[in-house]
Short mmCIF file of C-alpha atoms and ligand atoms in Angstrom, two decimals:
data_model
loop_
_atom_site.label_atom_id
_atom_site.label_comp_id
_atom_site.label_asym_id
_atom_site.label_seq_id
_atom_site.Cartn_x
_atom_site.Cartn_y
_atom_site.Cartn_z
CA UNK I 1 115.58 141.95 69.49
CA UNK I 2 116.15 138.24 70.08
CA UNK I 3 118.16 136.22 67.65
CA UNK I 4 117.71 132.53 66.98
CA UNK I 5 120.98 130.73 66.79
CA UNK I 6 121.99 127.36 68.16
CA UNK I 7 124.50 127.76 70.96
CA UNK I 8 125.70 124.16 70.69
CA UNK I 9 126.02 121.69 67.83
CA UNK I 10 127.10 122.20 64.27
CA UNK I 11 124.47 124.72 63.23
CA UNK I 12 125.92 127.57 65.27
CA UNK I 13 126.57 129.52 62.12
CA UNK I 14 123.00 129.49 60.80
CA UNK I 15 121.69 132.92 59.83
CA UNK I 16 119.69 134.88 62.35
CA UNK I 17 116.01 135.23 61.90
CA UNK I 18 114.03 138.20 62.98
CA UNK I 19 111.55 137.67 65.76
CA UNK I 20 107.94 137.89 64.82
CA UNK I 21 105.66 139.79 67.19
CA UNK I 22 102.28 138.13 67.29
CA UNK I 23 99.36 140.16 68.46
CA UNK I 24 97.47 138.65 71.37
CA UNK I 25 93.73 139.19 71.40
CA UNK I 26 92.31 138.49 74.86
CA UNK I 27 88.99 136.64 74.66
CA UNK I 28 87.86 137.21 78.21
CA UNK I 29 88.73 138.16 81.75
CA UNK I 30 88.96 136.21 84.99
CA UNK I 31 87.06 137.36 88.07
CA UNK I 32 87.68 135.90 91.51
CA UNK I 33 88.80 136.82 95.02
CA UNK I 34 92.52 136.18 94.53
CA UNK I 35 94.13 139.61 94.60
CA UNK I 36 97.81 138.80 94.72
CA UNK I 37 99.86 136.03 93.12
CA UNK I 38 101.77 134.05 95.74
CA UNK I 39 104.92 134.17 93.63
CA UNK I 40 106.25 137.58 92.65
CA UNK I 41 109.37 138.55 90.73
CA UNK I 42 111.57 141.17 92.39
CA UNK I 43 115.21 142.22 92.54
CA UNK I 44 116.15 138.87 94.05
CA UNK I 45 114.37 136.83 91.40
CA UNK I 46 111.26 134.90 92.33
CA UNK I 47 109.92 135.43 95.80
CA UNK I 48 107.13 133.74 97.63
CA UNK I 49 105.30 136.35 99.66
CA UNK I 50 103.50 133.75 101.72
CA UNK I 51 104.74 130.88 103.85
CA UNK I 52 104.77 127.44 102.29
CA UNK I 53 101.98 126.43 104.65
CA UNK I 54 99.85 129.34 103.35
CA UNK I 55 100.60 128.35 99.77
CA UNK I 56 99.53 124.78 100.50
CA UNK I 57 96.38 126.15 102.06
CA UNK I 58 95.73 128.20 98.89
CA UNK I 59 96.35 125.21 96.65
CA UNK I 60 93.93 123.18 98.75
CA UNK I 61 91.29 125.89 98.53
CA UNK I 62 91.68 126.19 94.75
CA UNK I 63 89.63 123.07 94.15
CA UNK I 64 86.70 124.66 95.96
CA UNK I 65 87.14 128.26 94.88
CA UNK I 66 84.93 129.34 92.02
CA UNK I 67 86.32 131.73 89.44
CA UNK I 68 84.23 133.38 86.79
CA UNK I 69 85.48 133.66 83.25
CA UNK I 70 83.67 136.43 81.44
CA UNK I 71 84.14 135.73 77.77
CA UNK I 72 84.03 138.79 75.53
CA UNK I 73 80.48 139.23 74.23
CA UNK I 74 81.55 138.87 70.60
CA UNK I 75 83.21 135.52 71.42
CA UNK I 76 80.32 134.07 73.43
CA UNK I 77 79.23 132.12 70.38
CA UNK I 78 82.57 130.29 70.41
CA UNK I 79 81.51 128.55 73.65
CA UNK I 80 78.67 126.67 71.98
CA UNK I 81 78.71 123.05 73.18
CA UNK I 82 81.45 123.54 75.76
CA UNK I 83 79.29 122.37 78.67
CA UNK I 84 79.71 118.79 77.42
CA UNK I 85 83.24 118.90 78.81
CA UNK I 86 83.94 118.50 82.51
CA UNK I 87 87.40 120.06 82.31
CA UNK I 88 88.92 122.89 80.32
CA UNK I 89 92.44 124.07 79.69
CA UNK I 90 92.52 127.82 80.27
CA UNK I 91 95.40 129.91 78.94
CA UNK I 92 95.71 133.31 80.54
CA UNK I 93 98.13 136.18 80.72
CA UNK I 94 99.83 136.87 84.07
CA UNK I 95 99.26 140.62 83.74
CA UNK I 96 101.00 141.54 87.02
CA UNK I 97 104.40 140.23 85.89
CA UNK I 98 106.69 143.22 85.37
CA UNK I 99 109.56 143.71 82.91
CA UNK I 100 112.03 142.52 85.54
CA UNK I 101 110.12 139.26 85.84
CA UNK I 102 109.96 138.87 82.08
CA UNK I 103 113.76 139.05 81.91
CA UNK I 104 114.45 136.20 84.39
CA UNK I 105 116.41 133.30 82.94
CA UNK I 106 117.15 131.31 86.06
CA UNK I 107 115.02 131.03 89.16
CA UNK I 108 114.91 129.24 92.47
CA UNK I 109 111.86 126.98 91.99
CA UNK I 110 108.85 128.50 93.77
CA UNK I 111 111.18 131.17 95.12
CA UNK I 112 112.69 128.58 97.48
CA UNK I 113 116.25 129.78 98.05
CA UNK I 114 117.36 126.40 99.43
CA UNK I 115 116.71 124.78 96.03
CA UNK I 116 119.53 125.60 93.58
CA UNK I 117 118.63 127.84 90.65
CA UNK I 118 117.37 126.13 87.53
CA UNK I 119 116.63 127.35 84.01
CA UNK I 120 113.36 129.26 83.81
CA UNK I 121 111.93 126.91 81.18
CA UNK I 122 112.38 124.01 83.62
CA UNK I 123 109.83 125.64 85.90
CA UNK I 124 106.21 126.72 85.86
CA UNK I 125 107.21 130.18 87.13
CA UNK I 126 104.57 132.79 86.29
CA UNK I 127 107.39 135.23 85.52
CA UNK I 128 108.49 134.35 82.00
CA UNK I 129 109.30 136.25 78.81
CA UNK I 130 105.69 135.76 77.68
CA UNK I 131 103.76 135.21 80.90
CA UNK I 132 101.26 132.80 79.38
CA UNK I 133 99.99 130.46 82.09
CA UNK I 134 97.97 127.31 81.58
CA UNK I 135 95.61 125.72 84.06
CA UNK I 136 93.27 122.77 83.86
CA UNK I 137 89.98 123.71 85.52
CA UNK I 138 86.70 122.05 86.23
CA UNK I 139 83.77 123.57 84.40
CA UNK I 140 80.94 123.99 86.90
CA UNK I 141 78.43 125.94 84.86
CA UNK I 142 77.97 127.94 81.70
CA UNK I 143 75.46 130.73 81.37
CA UNK I 144 75.74 132.44 78.01
CA UNK I 145 79.20 133.94 77.85
CA UNK I 146 79.90 133.33 81.56
CA UNK I 147 81.81 130.24 82.72
CA UNK I 148 81.99 129.25 86.38
CA UNK I 149 85.08 127.13 86.98
CA UNK I 150 87.00 125.76 89.94
CA UNK I 151 90.69 124.98 90.32
CA UNK I 152 91.85 128.07 88.43
CA UNK I 153 95.07 129.51 89.88
CA UNK I 154 94.80 132.93 88.20
CA UNK I 155 94.41 136.21 90.05
CA UNK I 156 91.50 138.58 89.61
CA UNK I 157 91.57 140.54 86.37
CA UNK I 158 93.82 138.16 84.41
CA UNK I 159 93.10 138.35 80.68
CA UNK I 160 92.09 135.03 79.14
CA UNK I 161 93.93 134.18 75.94
CA UNK I 162 92.34 130.89 75.02
CA UNK I 163 90.03 128.13 76.23
CA UNK I 164 90.38 124.53 75.05
CA UNK I 165 88.77 121.28 76.12
CA UNK I 166 90.87 119.08 78.38
CA UNK I 167 91.03 115.59 76.91
CA UNK I 168 93.28 113.36 78.94
CA UNK I 169 94.10 110.95 76.13
CA UNK I 170 96.08 113.74 74.45
CA UNK I 171 98.48 113.65 77.34
CA UNK I 172 101.15 110.99 77.90
CA UNK I 173 99.93 107.75 79.44
CA UNK I 174 103.38 106.36 80.16
CA UNK I 175 105.32 107.15 83.33
CA UNK I 176 106.46 110.76 83.37
CA UNK I 177 109.86 111.58 84.86
CA UNK I 178 110.96 114.86 86.37
CA UNK I 179 113.85 116.29 88.37
CA UNK I 180 114.07 115.29 92.01
CA UNK I 181 113.44 118.89 93.21
CA UNK I 182 110.18 119.06 91.25
CA UNK I 183 109.00 115.70 92.52
CA UNK I 184 109.70 116.83 96.08
CA UNK I 185 108.00 120.20 95.63
CA UNK I 186 104.90 118.52 94.25
CA UNK I 187 104.95 116.01 97.05
CA UNK I 188 105.20 118.84 99.58
CA UNK I 189 102.31 120.74 98.08
CA UNK I 190 100.10 117.68 97.65
CA UNK I 191 101.12 115.65 100.61
CA UNK I 192 98.86 117.37 103.09
CA UNK I 193 95.75 116.22 101.24
CA UNK I 194 97.11 112.77 100.61
CA UNK I 195 98.28 112.38 104.17
CA UNK I 196 94.96 113.58 105.50
CA UNK I 197 93.38 110.67 103.64
CA UNK I 198 96.08 108.15 104.55
CA UNK I 199 98.92 109.12 106.88
CA UNK I 200 100.99 106.24 105.48
CA UNK I 201 100.53 107.29 101.83
CA UNK I 202 103.96 108.75 101.38
CA UNK I 203 105.68 105.80 103.07
CA UNK I 204 103.63 103.27 101.14
CA UNK I 205 104.53 105.01 97.88
CA UNK I 206 108.24 104.92 98.75
CA UNK I 207 107.96 101.26 99.74
CA UNK I 208 106.05 100.25 96.63
CA UNK I 209 108.69 101.97 94.52
CA UNK I 210 111.36 100.14 96.56
CA UNK I 211 112.80 103.59 97.25
CA UNK I 212 114.82 102.80 100.37
CA UNK I 213 116.57 106.14 100.20
CA UNK I 214 113.26 107.92 100.77
CA UNK I 215 112.37 105.48 103.54
CA UNK I 216 115.66 106.33 105.22
CA UNK I 217 115.03 110.07 104.97
CA UNK I 218 111.53 109.68 106.38
CA UNK I 219 112.71 107.39 109.17
CA UNK I 220 115.40 109.87 110.20
CA UNK I 221 112.64 112.42 110.83
CA UNK I 222 111.72 110.51 113.97
CA UNK I 223 115.03 108.76 114.60
CA UNK I 224 116.90 112.06 114.68
CA UNK I 225 120.00 111.00 112.76
CA UNK I 226 121.18 108.81 109.91
CA UNK I 227 122.86 105.59 110.95
CA UNK I 228 123.42 102.07 109.64
CA UNK I 229 121.33 100.65 112.51
CA UNK I 230 118.11 102.34 111.42
CA UNK I 231 119.00 101.50 107.80
CA UNK I 232 119.21 97.83 108.83
CA UNK I 233 115.76 98.05 110.43
CA UNK I 234 114.35 99.54 107.21
CA UNK I 235 116.00 96.88 105.06
CA UNK I 236 114.92 94.02 107.34
CA UNK I 237 111.30 95.23 107.27
CA UNK I 238 111.34 95.73 103.50
CA UNK I 239 112.82 92.26 103.07
CA UNK I 240 110.17 90.84 105.37
CA UNK I 241 107.41 92.63 103.45
CA UNK I 242 108.69 91.27 100.14
CA UNK I 243 108.51 87.73 101.54
CA UNK I 244 105.13 88.22 103.22
CA UNK I 245 103.42 89.27 100.01
CA UNK I 246 100.92 92.07 99.89
CA UNK I 247 101.26 93.39 103.43
CA UNK I 248 102.44 96.94 102.83
CA UNK I 249 98.95 98.42 102.94
CA UNK I 250 98.27 96.67 106.26
CA UNK I 251 100.86 98.89 107.90
CA UNK I 252 98.20 101.15 109.37
CA UNK I 253 99.01 100.44 113.01
CA UNK I 254 95.67 98.77 113.69
CA UNK I 255 97.34 95.54 114.79
CA UNK I 256 96.49 93.60 111.64
CA UNK I 257 100.14 93.59 110.77
CA UNK I 258 102.35 92.85 113.76
CA UNK I 259 106.09 93.27 114.15
CA UNK I 260 108.15 91.51 116.78
CA UNK I 261 111.43 93.33 117.20
CA UNK I 262 114.25 91.77 119.18
CA UNK I 263 116.43 94.77 119.99
CA UNK I 264 115.79 98.25 121.36
CA UNK I 265 118.42 100.03 119.30
CA UNK I 266 118.43 102.19 116.15
CA UNK I 267 117.23 99.09 114.27
CA UNK I 268 113.89 99.25 116.10
CA UNK I 269 113.12 102.73 114.71
CA UNK I 270 113.72 101.53 111.15
CA UNK I 271 111.26 98.72 111.84
CA UNK I 272 108.67 101.01 113.41
CA UNK I 273 108.84 103.58 110.60
CA UNK I 274 108.58 101.13 107.71
CA UNK I 275 106.19 98.61 109.26
CA UNK I 276 103.96 101.22 110.89
CA UNK I 277 103.99 98.94 113.95
CA UNK I 278 104.95 101.07 116.91
CA UNK I 279 105.09 100.96 120.66
CA UNK I 280 102.13 103.33 120.81
CA UNK I 281 99.77 101.48 118.48
CA UNK I 282 100.42 98.08 120.08
CA UNK I 283 101.31 96.52 116.75
CA UNK I 284 104.92 96.29 117.93
CA UNK I 285 106.00 93.56 120.28
CA UNK I 286 109.33 94.06 121.96
CA UNK I 287 111.16 90.83 122.67
CA UNK I 288 114.16 91.51 124.88
CA UNK I 289 116.71 89.31 123.08
CA UNK I 290 119.28 91.82 121.86
CA UNK I 291 119.29 90.60 118.23
CA UNK I 292 119.03 92.65 115.06
CA UNK I 293 115.96 90.69 114.05
CA UNK I 294 112.32 91.34 113.28
CA UNK I 295 109.39 89.05 112.64
CA UNK I 296 106.50 90.36 110.56
CA UNK I 297 103.18 88.58 110.67
CA UNK I 298 99.64 89.23 109.56
CA UNK I 299 96.95 88.52 112.09
CA UNK I 300 94.97 85.43 111.24
CA UNK I 301 97.98 83.80 109.61
CA UNK I 302 100.00 81.68 112.01
CA UNK I 303 103.09 81.85 109.79
CA UNK I 304 105.23 84.97 109.71
CA UNK I 305 108.63 85.91 108.34
CA UNK I 306 111.62 86.41 110.60
CA UNK I 307 114.51 88.43 109.19
CA UNK I 308 117.80 88.48 111.09
CA UNK I 309 121.03 90.34 110.31
CA UNK I 310 123.80 87.93 109.29
CA UNK I 311 126.53 87.44 111.93
CA UNK I 312 129.02 89.34 109.74
CA UNK I 313 126.83 92.41 109.11
CA UNK I 314 129.31 94.62 110.98
CA UNK I 315 132.10 93.53 108.64
CA UNK I 316 129.88 94.43 105.69
CA UNK I 317 129.36 97.94 107.10
CA UNK I 318 133.07 98.21 108.00
CA UNK I 319 134.03 97.29 104.44
CA UNK I 320 131.60 99.82 102.96
CA UNK I 321 132.67 102.70 105.22
CA UNK I 322 135.91 101.81 107.07
CA UNK I 323 135.89 104.98 109.19
CA UNK I 324 132.51 104.23 110.77
CA UNK I 325 133.32 101.80 113.61
CA UNK I 326 136.54 103.51 114.79
CA UNK I 327 134.63 106.80 115.04
CA UNK I 328 131.68 105.14 116.75
CA UNK I 329 134.06 103.67 119.30
CA UNK I 330 135.41 107.13 120.02
CA UNK I 331 132.20 109.14 120.02
CA UNK I 332 129.48 106.76 121.25
CA UNK I 333 131.29 104.12 123.28
CA UNK I 334 134.11 106.02 124.99
CA UNK I 335 132.38 109.39 124.84
CA UNK I 336 135.74 111.17 124.76
CA UNK I 337 135.77 113.28 121.64
CA UNK I 338 135.89 116.75 120.15
CA UNK I 339 133.09 118.59 118.36
CA UNK I 340 134.97 117.88 115.15
CA UNK I 341 134.92 114.10 115.88
CA UNK I 342 131.21 114.27 116.49
CA UNK I 343 130.59 115.98 113.18
CA UNK I 344 132.79 113.48 111.36
CA UNK I 345 130.97 110.64 113.09
CA UNK I 346 127.58 111.95 111.97
CA UNK I 347 128.84 112.40 108.40
CA UNK I 348 130.29 108.89 108.38
CA UNK I 349 127.14 107.39 109.88
CA UNK I 350 125.08 109.09 107.17
CA UNK I 351 127.41 107.76 104.48
CA UNK I 352 127.22 104.28 106.00
CA UNK I 353 123.41 104.39 106.11
CA UNK I 354 122.98 105.55 102.52
CA UNK I 355 125.56 103.05 101.26
CA UNK I 356 124.17 100.15 103.26
CA UNK I 357 120.61 100.50 101.93
CA UNK I 358 121.90 99.89 98.40
CA UNK I 359 123.09 96.38 99.33
CA UNK I 360 121.18 93.25 98.38
CA UNK I 361 119.05 92.05 101.28
CA UNK I 362 120.44 88.50 100.96
CA UNK I 363 123.98 89.75 101.62
CA UNK I 364 123.01 91.30 104.91
CA UNK I 365 120.14 89.17 106.25
CA UNK I 366 118.89 85.66 106.54
CA UNK I 367 115.15 85.10 106.45
CA UNK I 368 112.90 82.21 107.35
CA UNK I 369 109.21 81.45 107.66
CA UNK I 370 108.34 80.99 111.31
CA UNK I 371 105.30 79.98 113.27
CA UNK I 372 104.03 82.94 115.30
CA UNK I 373 101.84 83.05 118.33
CA UNK I 374 100.45 86.56 118.44
CA UNK I 375 98.72 87.95 121.52
CA UNK I 376 95.11 89.07 121.07
CA UNK I 377 94.27 92.65 120.12
CA UNK I 378 95.37 95.06 122.84
CA UNK I 379 92.56 95.08 125.41
CA UNK I 380 90.63 98.26 126.08
CA UNK I 381 90.56 98.37 129.86
CA UNK I 382 88.77 100.49 132.43
CA UNK I 383 90.52 103.40 134.05
CA UNK I 384 90.60 104.19 137.73
CA UNK I 385 91.79 107.17 139.71
CA UNK I 386 94.62 106.49 142.14
CA UNK I 387 93.19 107.42 145.51
CA UNK I 388 96.55 108.72 146.68
CA UNK I 389 97.98 110.84 143.83
CA UNK I 390 94.69 111.41 142.01
CA UNK I 391 96.13 110.44 138.61
CA UNK I 392 94.25 108.24 136.19
CA UNK I 393 95.63 104.81 135.32
CA UNK I 394 94.62 101.57 133.63
CA UNK I 395 92.76 99.49 136.21
CA UNK I 396 94.89 96.48 135.29
CA UNK I 397 98.01 98.36 136.40
CA UNK I 398 96.79 99.22 139.90
CA UNK I 399 98.35 97.79 143.07
CA UNK I 400 96.14 95.50 145.18
CA UNK I 401 95.42 98.42 147.52
CA UNK I 402 93.86 100.37 144.65
CA UNK I 403 96.60 102.95 144.19
CA UNK I 404 99.08 103.24 141.35
CA UNK I 405 102.29 101.22 141.62
CA UNK I 406 104.42 104.26 142.42
CA UNK I 407 102.15 105.33 145.29
CA UNK I 408 102.07 101.73 146.54
CA UNK I 409 105.87 101.64 146.23
CA UNK I 410 105.58 98.35 144.37
CA UNK I 411 108.07 97.14 141.73
CA UNK I 412 107.34 97.67 138.03
CA UNK I 413 109.18 97.22 134.73
CA UNK I 414 110.64 99.75 132.40
CA UNK I 415 112.20 99.51 128.94
CA UNK I 416 115.50 101.34 128.85
CA UNK I 417 118.82 101.16 127.02
CA UNK I 418 119.65 97.92 128.81
CA UNK I 419 116.35 96.26 127.86
CA UNK I 420 113.40 95.45 130.12
CA UNK I 421 114.50 95.99 133.70
CA UNK I 422 112.61 95.71 136.99
CA UNK I 423 112.44 98.84 139.09
CA UNK I 424 111.79 98.76 142.77
CA UNK I 425 109.06 101.09 143.89
ZN1 ZN G 501 120.65 105.53 115.05
ZN1 ZN G 502 99.23 107.26 142.61
#
């Protein structure tokens, strides 16, 4: 028997009340091809019996999958007029949840052990004291007491408790906030669809929300580590975007937005990630000047914005995280260090990056409008086959004798740590 007593506040001494036990009268049953819930409650709490990728796949399929709700014959009359609604809120009973599941008070969200446990009522876990689940579905068709719906996440045989119309104006219109773990989980589940539509969607969202922290995390996925250099590249690009106006959505790597980066260091990866201008999509121009500077420009506009790190940016970083430069000297420059030094260096670099991105752009960079002279769109050129090695190459890169430069033993250029350097064939 549960008792109802406040566990905090001044009313802790209020008298107990006896729990009422309402009787649930199922009004229908759900029929579909989903046999097993993807989250099950076991000895270890919630467990996902499928990989996250499979779950995403299931969630994607839900929109297409048709479930049938067979409403009890004596309640068919209660559906009169329901076909005027496009969406319904279906309440159903998760009948496969066992007593163990109904006793859970804390769970790892979605059974993900790497996310710390949270209170059950902070989650949409199907395992709950009263496993009543709610799902907004699309009503496809009604025939008598049979409803065909899509988007229903219930398994086959689930008893339906109630059906209500979904009217969006009943729900909050203002911004809704949620814990970081939930936001991330939702992003993970939904991102595949969103990213299939627009691969930059997640970046653009982070940029529009001025969420530099997220930009840094996403950049590190390709950069490989956290460091103040890539953070500077992110900040410089964001600063440039803010001065350019509405350019964020042009960052689709189709050369409408161009970035001219003046250093091939960590900074350049921050620029590539945020601007979407990369070496591969030809929207990035590398100017071998060795400066922490980037110019952003929109094609068709001969004025761009050049953002350059202030001469004292290293002092700023040194003040924020004093241990960073001494450790960098040891680990990166002198390359004489222990495993422990390397770990400390990575930790310090991460701290420096996350601290740096909180600084005001004006304290770290100077910016100016500059005239830009952009090259034309990257040419699409013919390919030829080198008659010596048989490999395919751009015709414009062939030696006069018709072979590739390596076969002709002719000099060429390469971009390396030291910048653009000629190589003798
Ligand atoms: Zn780096
Ligand atoms: Zn060749």
